[in-house]
mmCIF file of C-alpha atoms in Angstrom:
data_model
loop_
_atom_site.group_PDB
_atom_site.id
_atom_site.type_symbol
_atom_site.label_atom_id
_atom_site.label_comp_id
_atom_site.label_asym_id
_atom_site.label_seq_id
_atom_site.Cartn_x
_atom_site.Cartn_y
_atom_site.Cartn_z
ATOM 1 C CA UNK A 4 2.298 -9.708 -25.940
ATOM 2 C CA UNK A 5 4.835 -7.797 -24.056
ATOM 3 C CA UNK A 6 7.790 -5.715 -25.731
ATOM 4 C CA UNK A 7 10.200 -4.725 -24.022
ATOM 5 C CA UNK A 8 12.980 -2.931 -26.848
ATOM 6 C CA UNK A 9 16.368 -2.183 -26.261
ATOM 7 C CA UNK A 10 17.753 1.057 -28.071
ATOM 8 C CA UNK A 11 20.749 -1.046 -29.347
ATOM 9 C CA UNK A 12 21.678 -4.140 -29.828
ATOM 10 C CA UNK A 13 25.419 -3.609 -30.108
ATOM 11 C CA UNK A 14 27.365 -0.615 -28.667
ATOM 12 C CA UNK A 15 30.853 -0.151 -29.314
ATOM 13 C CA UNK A 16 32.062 3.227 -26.409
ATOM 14 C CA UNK A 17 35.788 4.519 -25.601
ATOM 15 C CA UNK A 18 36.897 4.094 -22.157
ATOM 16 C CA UNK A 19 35.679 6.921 -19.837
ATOM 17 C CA UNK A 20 33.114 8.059 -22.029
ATOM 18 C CA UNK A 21 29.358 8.068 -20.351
ATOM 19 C CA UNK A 22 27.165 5.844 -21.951
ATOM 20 C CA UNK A 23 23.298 5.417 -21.964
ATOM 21 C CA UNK A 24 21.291 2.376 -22.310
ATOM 22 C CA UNK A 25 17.903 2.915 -23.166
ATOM 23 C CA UNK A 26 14.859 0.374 -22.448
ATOM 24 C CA UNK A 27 11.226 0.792 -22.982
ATOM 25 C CA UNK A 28 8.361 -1.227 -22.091
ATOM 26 C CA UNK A 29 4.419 -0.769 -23.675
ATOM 27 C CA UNK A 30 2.823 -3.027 -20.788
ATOM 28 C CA UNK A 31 2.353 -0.341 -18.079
ATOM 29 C CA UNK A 32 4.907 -2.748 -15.648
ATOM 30 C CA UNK A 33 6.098 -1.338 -12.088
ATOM 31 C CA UNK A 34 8.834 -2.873 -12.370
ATOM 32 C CA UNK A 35 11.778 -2.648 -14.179
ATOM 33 C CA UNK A 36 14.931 -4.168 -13.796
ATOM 34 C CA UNK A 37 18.767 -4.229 -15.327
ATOM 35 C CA UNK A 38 21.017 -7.040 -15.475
ATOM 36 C CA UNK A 39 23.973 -7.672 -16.820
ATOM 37 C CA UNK A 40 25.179 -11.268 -18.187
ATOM 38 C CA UNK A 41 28.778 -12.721 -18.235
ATOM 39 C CA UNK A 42 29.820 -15.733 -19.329
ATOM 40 C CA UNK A 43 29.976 -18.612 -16.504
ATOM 41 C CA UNK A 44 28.387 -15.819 -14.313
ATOM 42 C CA UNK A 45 24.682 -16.204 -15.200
ATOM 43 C CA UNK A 46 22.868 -12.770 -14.799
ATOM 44 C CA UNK A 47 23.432 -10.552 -12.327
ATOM 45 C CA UNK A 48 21.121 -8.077 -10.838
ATOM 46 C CA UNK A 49 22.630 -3.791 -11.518
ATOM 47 C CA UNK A 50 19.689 -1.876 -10.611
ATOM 48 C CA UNK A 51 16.063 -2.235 -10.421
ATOM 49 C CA UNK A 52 12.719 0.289 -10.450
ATOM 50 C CA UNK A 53 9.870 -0.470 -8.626
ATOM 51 C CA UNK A 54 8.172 2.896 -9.545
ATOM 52 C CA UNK A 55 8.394 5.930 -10.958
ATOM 53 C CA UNK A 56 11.665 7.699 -9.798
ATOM 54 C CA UNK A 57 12.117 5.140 -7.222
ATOM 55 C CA UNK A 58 15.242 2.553 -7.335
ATOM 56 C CA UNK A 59 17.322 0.136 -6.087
ATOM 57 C CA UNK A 60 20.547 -1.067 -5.697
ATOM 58 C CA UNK A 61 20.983 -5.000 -7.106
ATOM 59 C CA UNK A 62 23.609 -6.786 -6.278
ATOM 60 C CA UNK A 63 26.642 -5.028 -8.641
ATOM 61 C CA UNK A 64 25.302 -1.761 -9.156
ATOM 62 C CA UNK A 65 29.331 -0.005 -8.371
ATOM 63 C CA UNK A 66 30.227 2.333 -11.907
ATOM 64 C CA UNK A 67 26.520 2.492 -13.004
ATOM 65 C CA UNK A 68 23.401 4.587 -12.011
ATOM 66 C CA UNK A 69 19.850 4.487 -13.554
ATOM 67 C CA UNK A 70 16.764 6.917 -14.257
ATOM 68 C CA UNK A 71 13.464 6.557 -14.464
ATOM 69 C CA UNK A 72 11.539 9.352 -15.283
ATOM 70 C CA UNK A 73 8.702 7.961 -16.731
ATOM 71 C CA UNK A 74 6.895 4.820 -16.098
ATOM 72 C CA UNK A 75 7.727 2.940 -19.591
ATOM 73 C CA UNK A 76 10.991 4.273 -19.576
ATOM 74 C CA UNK A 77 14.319 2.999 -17.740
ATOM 75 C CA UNK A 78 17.812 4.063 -18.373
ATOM 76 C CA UNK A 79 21.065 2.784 -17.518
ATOM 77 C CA UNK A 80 23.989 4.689 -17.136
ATOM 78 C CA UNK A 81 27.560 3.847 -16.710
ATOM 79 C CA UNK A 82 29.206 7.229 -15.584
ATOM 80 C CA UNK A 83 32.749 6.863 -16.639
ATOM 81 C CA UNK A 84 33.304 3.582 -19.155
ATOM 82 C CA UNK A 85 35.484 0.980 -18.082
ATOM 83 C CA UNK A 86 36.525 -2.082 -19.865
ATOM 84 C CA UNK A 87 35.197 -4.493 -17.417
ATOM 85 C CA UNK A 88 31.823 -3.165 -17.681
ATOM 86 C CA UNK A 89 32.300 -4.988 -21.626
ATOM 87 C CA UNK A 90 29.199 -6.936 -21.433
ATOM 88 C CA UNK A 91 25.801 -8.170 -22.345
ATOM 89 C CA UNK A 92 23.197 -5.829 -20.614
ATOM 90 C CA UNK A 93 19.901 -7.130 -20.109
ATOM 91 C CA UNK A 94 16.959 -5.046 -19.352
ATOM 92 C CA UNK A 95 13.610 -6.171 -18.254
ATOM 93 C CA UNK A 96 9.721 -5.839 -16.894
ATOM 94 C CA UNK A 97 7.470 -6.987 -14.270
ATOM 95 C CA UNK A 98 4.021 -6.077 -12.972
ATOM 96 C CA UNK A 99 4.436 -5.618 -9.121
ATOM 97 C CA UNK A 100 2.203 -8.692 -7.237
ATOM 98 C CA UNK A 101 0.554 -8.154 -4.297
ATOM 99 C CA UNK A 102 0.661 -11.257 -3.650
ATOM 100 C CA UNK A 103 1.361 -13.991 -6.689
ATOM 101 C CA UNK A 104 3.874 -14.867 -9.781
ATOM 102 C CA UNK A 105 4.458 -12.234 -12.254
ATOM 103 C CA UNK A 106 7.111 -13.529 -14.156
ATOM 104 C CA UNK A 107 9.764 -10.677 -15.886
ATOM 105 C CA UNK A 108 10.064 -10.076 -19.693
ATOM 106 C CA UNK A 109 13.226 -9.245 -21.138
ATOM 107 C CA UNK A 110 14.253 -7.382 -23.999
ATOM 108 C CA UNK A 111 16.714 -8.700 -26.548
ATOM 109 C CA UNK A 112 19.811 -7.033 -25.273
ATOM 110 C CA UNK A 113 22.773 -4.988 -25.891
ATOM 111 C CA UNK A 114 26.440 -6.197 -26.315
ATOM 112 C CA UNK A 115 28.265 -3.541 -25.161
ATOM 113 C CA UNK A 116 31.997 -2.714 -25.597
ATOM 114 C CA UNK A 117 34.095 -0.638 -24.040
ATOM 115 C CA UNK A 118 37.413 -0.074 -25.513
ATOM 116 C CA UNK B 23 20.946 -14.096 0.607
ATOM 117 C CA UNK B 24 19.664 -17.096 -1.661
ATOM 118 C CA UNK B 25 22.315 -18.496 -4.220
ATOM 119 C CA UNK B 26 21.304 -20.919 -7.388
ATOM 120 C CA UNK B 27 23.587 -23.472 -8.596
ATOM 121 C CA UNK B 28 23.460 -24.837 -11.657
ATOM 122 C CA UNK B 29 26.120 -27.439 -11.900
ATOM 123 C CA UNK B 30 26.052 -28.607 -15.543
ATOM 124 C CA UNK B 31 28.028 -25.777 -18.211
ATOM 125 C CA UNK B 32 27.207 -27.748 -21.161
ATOM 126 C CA UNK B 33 24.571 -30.656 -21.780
ATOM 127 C CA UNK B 34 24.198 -32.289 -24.893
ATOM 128 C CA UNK B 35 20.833 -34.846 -26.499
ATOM 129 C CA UNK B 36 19.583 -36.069 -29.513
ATOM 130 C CA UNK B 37 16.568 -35.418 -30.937
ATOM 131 C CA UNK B 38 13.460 -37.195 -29.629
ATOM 132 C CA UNK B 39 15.822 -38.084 -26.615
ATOM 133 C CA UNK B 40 15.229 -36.657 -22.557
ATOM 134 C CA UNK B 41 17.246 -34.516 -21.087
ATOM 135 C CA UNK B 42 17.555 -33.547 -17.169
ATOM 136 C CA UNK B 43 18.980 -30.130 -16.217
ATOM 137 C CA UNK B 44 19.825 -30.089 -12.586
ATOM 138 C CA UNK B 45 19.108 -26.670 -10.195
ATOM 139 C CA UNK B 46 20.032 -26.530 -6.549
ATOM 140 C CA UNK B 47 19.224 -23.293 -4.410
ATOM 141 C CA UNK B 48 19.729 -22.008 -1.110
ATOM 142 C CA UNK B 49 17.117 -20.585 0.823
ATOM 143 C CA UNK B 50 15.826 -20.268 4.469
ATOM 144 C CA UNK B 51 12.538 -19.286 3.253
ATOM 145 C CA UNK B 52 9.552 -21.486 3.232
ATOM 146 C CA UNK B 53 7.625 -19.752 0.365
ATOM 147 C CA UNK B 54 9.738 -18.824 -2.699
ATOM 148 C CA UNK B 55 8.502 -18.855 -6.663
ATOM 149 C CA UNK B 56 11.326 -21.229 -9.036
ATOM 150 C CA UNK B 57 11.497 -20.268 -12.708
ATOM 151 C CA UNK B 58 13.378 -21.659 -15.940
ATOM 152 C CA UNK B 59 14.104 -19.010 -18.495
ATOM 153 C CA UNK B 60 15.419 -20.229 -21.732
ATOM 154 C CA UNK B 61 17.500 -17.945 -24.188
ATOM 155 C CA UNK B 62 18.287 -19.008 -27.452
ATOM 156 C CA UNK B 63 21.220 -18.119 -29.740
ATOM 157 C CA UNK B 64 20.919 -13.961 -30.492
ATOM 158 C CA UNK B 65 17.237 -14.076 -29.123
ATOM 159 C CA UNK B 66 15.482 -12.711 -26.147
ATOM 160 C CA UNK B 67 15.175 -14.732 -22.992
ATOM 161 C CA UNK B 68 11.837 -16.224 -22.836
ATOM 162 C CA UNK B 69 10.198 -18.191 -19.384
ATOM 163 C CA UNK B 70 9.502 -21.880 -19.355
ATOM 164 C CA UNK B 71 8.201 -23.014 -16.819
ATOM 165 C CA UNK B 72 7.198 -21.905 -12.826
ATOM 166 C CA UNK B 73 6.714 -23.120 -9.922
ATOM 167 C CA UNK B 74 5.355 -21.978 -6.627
ATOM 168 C CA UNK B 75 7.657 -23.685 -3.528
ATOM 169 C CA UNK B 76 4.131 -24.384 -1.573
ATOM 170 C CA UNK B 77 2.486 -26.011 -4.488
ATOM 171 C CA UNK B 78 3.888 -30.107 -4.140
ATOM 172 C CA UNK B 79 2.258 -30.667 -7.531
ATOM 173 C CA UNK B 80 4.965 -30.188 -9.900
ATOM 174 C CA UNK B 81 4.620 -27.624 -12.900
ATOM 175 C CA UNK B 82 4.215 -29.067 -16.534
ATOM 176 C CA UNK B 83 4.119 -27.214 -19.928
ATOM 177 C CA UNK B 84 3.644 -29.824 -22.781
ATOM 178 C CA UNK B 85 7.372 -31.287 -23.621
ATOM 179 C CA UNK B 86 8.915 -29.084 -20.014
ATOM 180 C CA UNK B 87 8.270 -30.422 -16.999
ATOM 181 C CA UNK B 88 10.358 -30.115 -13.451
ATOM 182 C CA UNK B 89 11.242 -32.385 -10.701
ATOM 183 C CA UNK B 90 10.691 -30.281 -7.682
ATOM 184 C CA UNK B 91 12.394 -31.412 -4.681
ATOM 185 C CA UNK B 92 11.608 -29.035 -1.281
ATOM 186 C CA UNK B 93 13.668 -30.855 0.958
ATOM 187 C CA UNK B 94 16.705 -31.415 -0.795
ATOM 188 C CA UNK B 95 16.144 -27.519 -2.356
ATOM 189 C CA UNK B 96 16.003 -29.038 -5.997
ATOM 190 C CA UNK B 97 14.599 -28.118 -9.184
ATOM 191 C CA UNK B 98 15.601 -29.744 -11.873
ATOM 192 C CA UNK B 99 14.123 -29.557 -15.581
ATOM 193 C CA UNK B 100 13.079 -32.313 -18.145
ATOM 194 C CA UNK B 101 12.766 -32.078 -21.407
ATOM 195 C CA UNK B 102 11.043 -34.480 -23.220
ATOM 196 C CA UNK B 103 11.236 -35.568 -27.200
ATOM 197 C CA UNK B 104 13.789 -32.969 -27.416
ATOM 198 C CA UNK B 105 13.945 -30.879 -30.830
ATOM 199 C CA UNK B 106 16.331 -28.485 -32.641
ATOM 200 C CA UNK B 107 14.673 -25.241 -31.327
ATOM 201 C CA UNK B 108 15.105 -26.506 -27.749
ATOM 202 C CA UNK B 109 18.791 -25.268 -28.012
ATOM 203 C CA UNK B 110 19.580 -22.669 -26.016
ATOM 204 C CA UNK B 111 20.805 -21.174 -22.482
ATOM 205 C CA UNK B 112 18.914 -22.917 -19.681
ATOM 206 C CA UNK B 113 18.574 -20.435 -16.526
ATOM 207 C CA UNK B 114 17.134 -21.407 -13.216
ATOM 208 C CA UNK B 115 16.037 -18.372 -11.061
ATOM 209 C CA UNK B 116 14.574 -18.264 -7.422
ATOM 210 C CA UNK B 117 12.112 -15.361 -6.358
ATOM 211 C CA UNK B 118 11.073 -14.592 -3.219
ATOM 212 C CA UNK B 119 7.266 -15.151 -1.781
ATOM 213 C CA UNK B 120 6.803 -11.299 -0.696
ATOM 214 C CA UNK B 121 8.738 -8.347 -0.992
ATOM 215 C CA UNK B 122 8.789 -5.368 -3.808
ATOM 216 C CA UNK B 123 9.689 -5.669 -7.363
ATOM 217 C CA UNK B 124 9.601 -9.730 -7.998
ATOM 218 C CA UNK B 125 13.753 -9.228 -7.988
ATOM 219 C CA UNK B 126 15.004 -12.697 -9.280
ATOM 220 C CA UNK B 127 18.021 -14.333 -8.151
ATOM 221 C CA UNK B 128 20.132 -16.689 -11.362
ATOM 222 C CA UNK B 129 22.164 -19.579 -11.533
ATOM 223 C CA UNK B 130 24.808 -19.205 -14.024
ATOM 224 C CA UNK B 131 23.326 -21.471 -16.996
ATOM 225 C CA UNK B 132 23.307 -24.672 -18.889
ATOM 226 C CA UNK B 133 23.786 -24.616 -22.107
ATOM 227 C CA UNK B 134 21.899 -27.227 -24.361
ATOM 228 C CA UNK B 135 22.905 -28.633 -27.762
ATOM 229 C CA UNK B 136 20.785 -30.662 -29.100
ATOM 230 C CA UNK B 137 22.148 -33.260 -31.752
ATOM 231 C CA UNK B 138 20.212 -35.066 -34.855
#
């Protein structure tokens, strides 16, 4: 089975404070991806890595950046805390398809807080 | 861009009963992938069921099964002889046919009770 761990599940940060969320996968995925989930907002897409060192802006990627240095490995960084980046932040894993349906495998998730 | 819609907040069934979750999307593509995810109270989000947009067979997995409707750019989910572990967060997600990555696009969720 894929596993795909979170370092935390709850995180508790002081506004402007920088703040790293760890993910790691053990399936040897391209692809990695971070969302973020809000209530009545479904998830939404921050970042995603479709190799090593190579990424992509998602759809709300404004206050956060991401690093991947190594291929199991995918960080996501909010620069300076705010409290509207309080939130669930999913993180998750793909194989890249030539051509067909890899699905994505998420981790459990962090509940982040900023106060 | 593609958008999901996902109309119903809240849906509520007995056990052993159906229930239908509804999923529009919004698309000018011809070939596109469709996916439920399900996440359960505290636990990690876990797929259901997929479907490929040029397949008009559509996609069953025992109880889960989906109503897919090209035309009118539905995809709705039934769930039959519902039981207690089906609770959960119902998501539907589009993917595009090509590109990089397998990026999905969300609709913002149902969430199931189910009732004894």
């Amino acid at each position: 089975d894929v596993k795909v761990t979170q370092s935390s599940r709850y995180l508790v940060k002081r506004t402007g404070e920088k703040v790293f969320l760890e993910c790691v996968q053990d399936m040897d995925h391209e692809n990695m991806f971070w969302y973020r989930q809000d209530p009545g907002l479904g998830l939404r897409l921050i970042y995603f890595s479709y190799d090593v060192k190579m990424k992509e802006k998602g759809d709300i990627p404004e206050g956060y950046s991401v690093s991947r240095e190594k291929k199991e490995r995918f960080s996501l960084i909010l620069e300076s805390a705010s409290t509207n980046q309080t939130s669930m932040y999913l993180c998750a894993s793909s194989l890249e398809p030539i051509r067909g349906l890899q699905p994505q495998h998420f981790g459990d998730g962090t509940r982040l807080s900023i106060l | 861009a593609q958008t999901v819609t996902q109309s119903q907040p809240e849906m509520s069934v007995q056990e052993a009963e159906t229930v239908t979750l509804s999923c529009t999307y919004d698309t000018s593509e011809s070939d596109y992938y469709l996916f439920w995810y399900k996440q359960p109270p505290s636990r990690q989000m876990i797929l259901v069921i997929r479907q490929e947009a040029y397949k008009q067979q559509n996609a069953t997995e025992n109880r889960f099964s989906v109503n897919f409707q090209k035309a009118a750019k539905s995809f709705s989910l039934k769930i039959s002889d519902s039981q207690l572990g089906d609770a959960a967060m119902y998501f539907c997600a589009y993917r595009r046919f090509t590109g990089t990555a397998s990026k999905l696009t969300f609709g913002t969720g149902t969430r199931l009770q189910v009732t004894l």
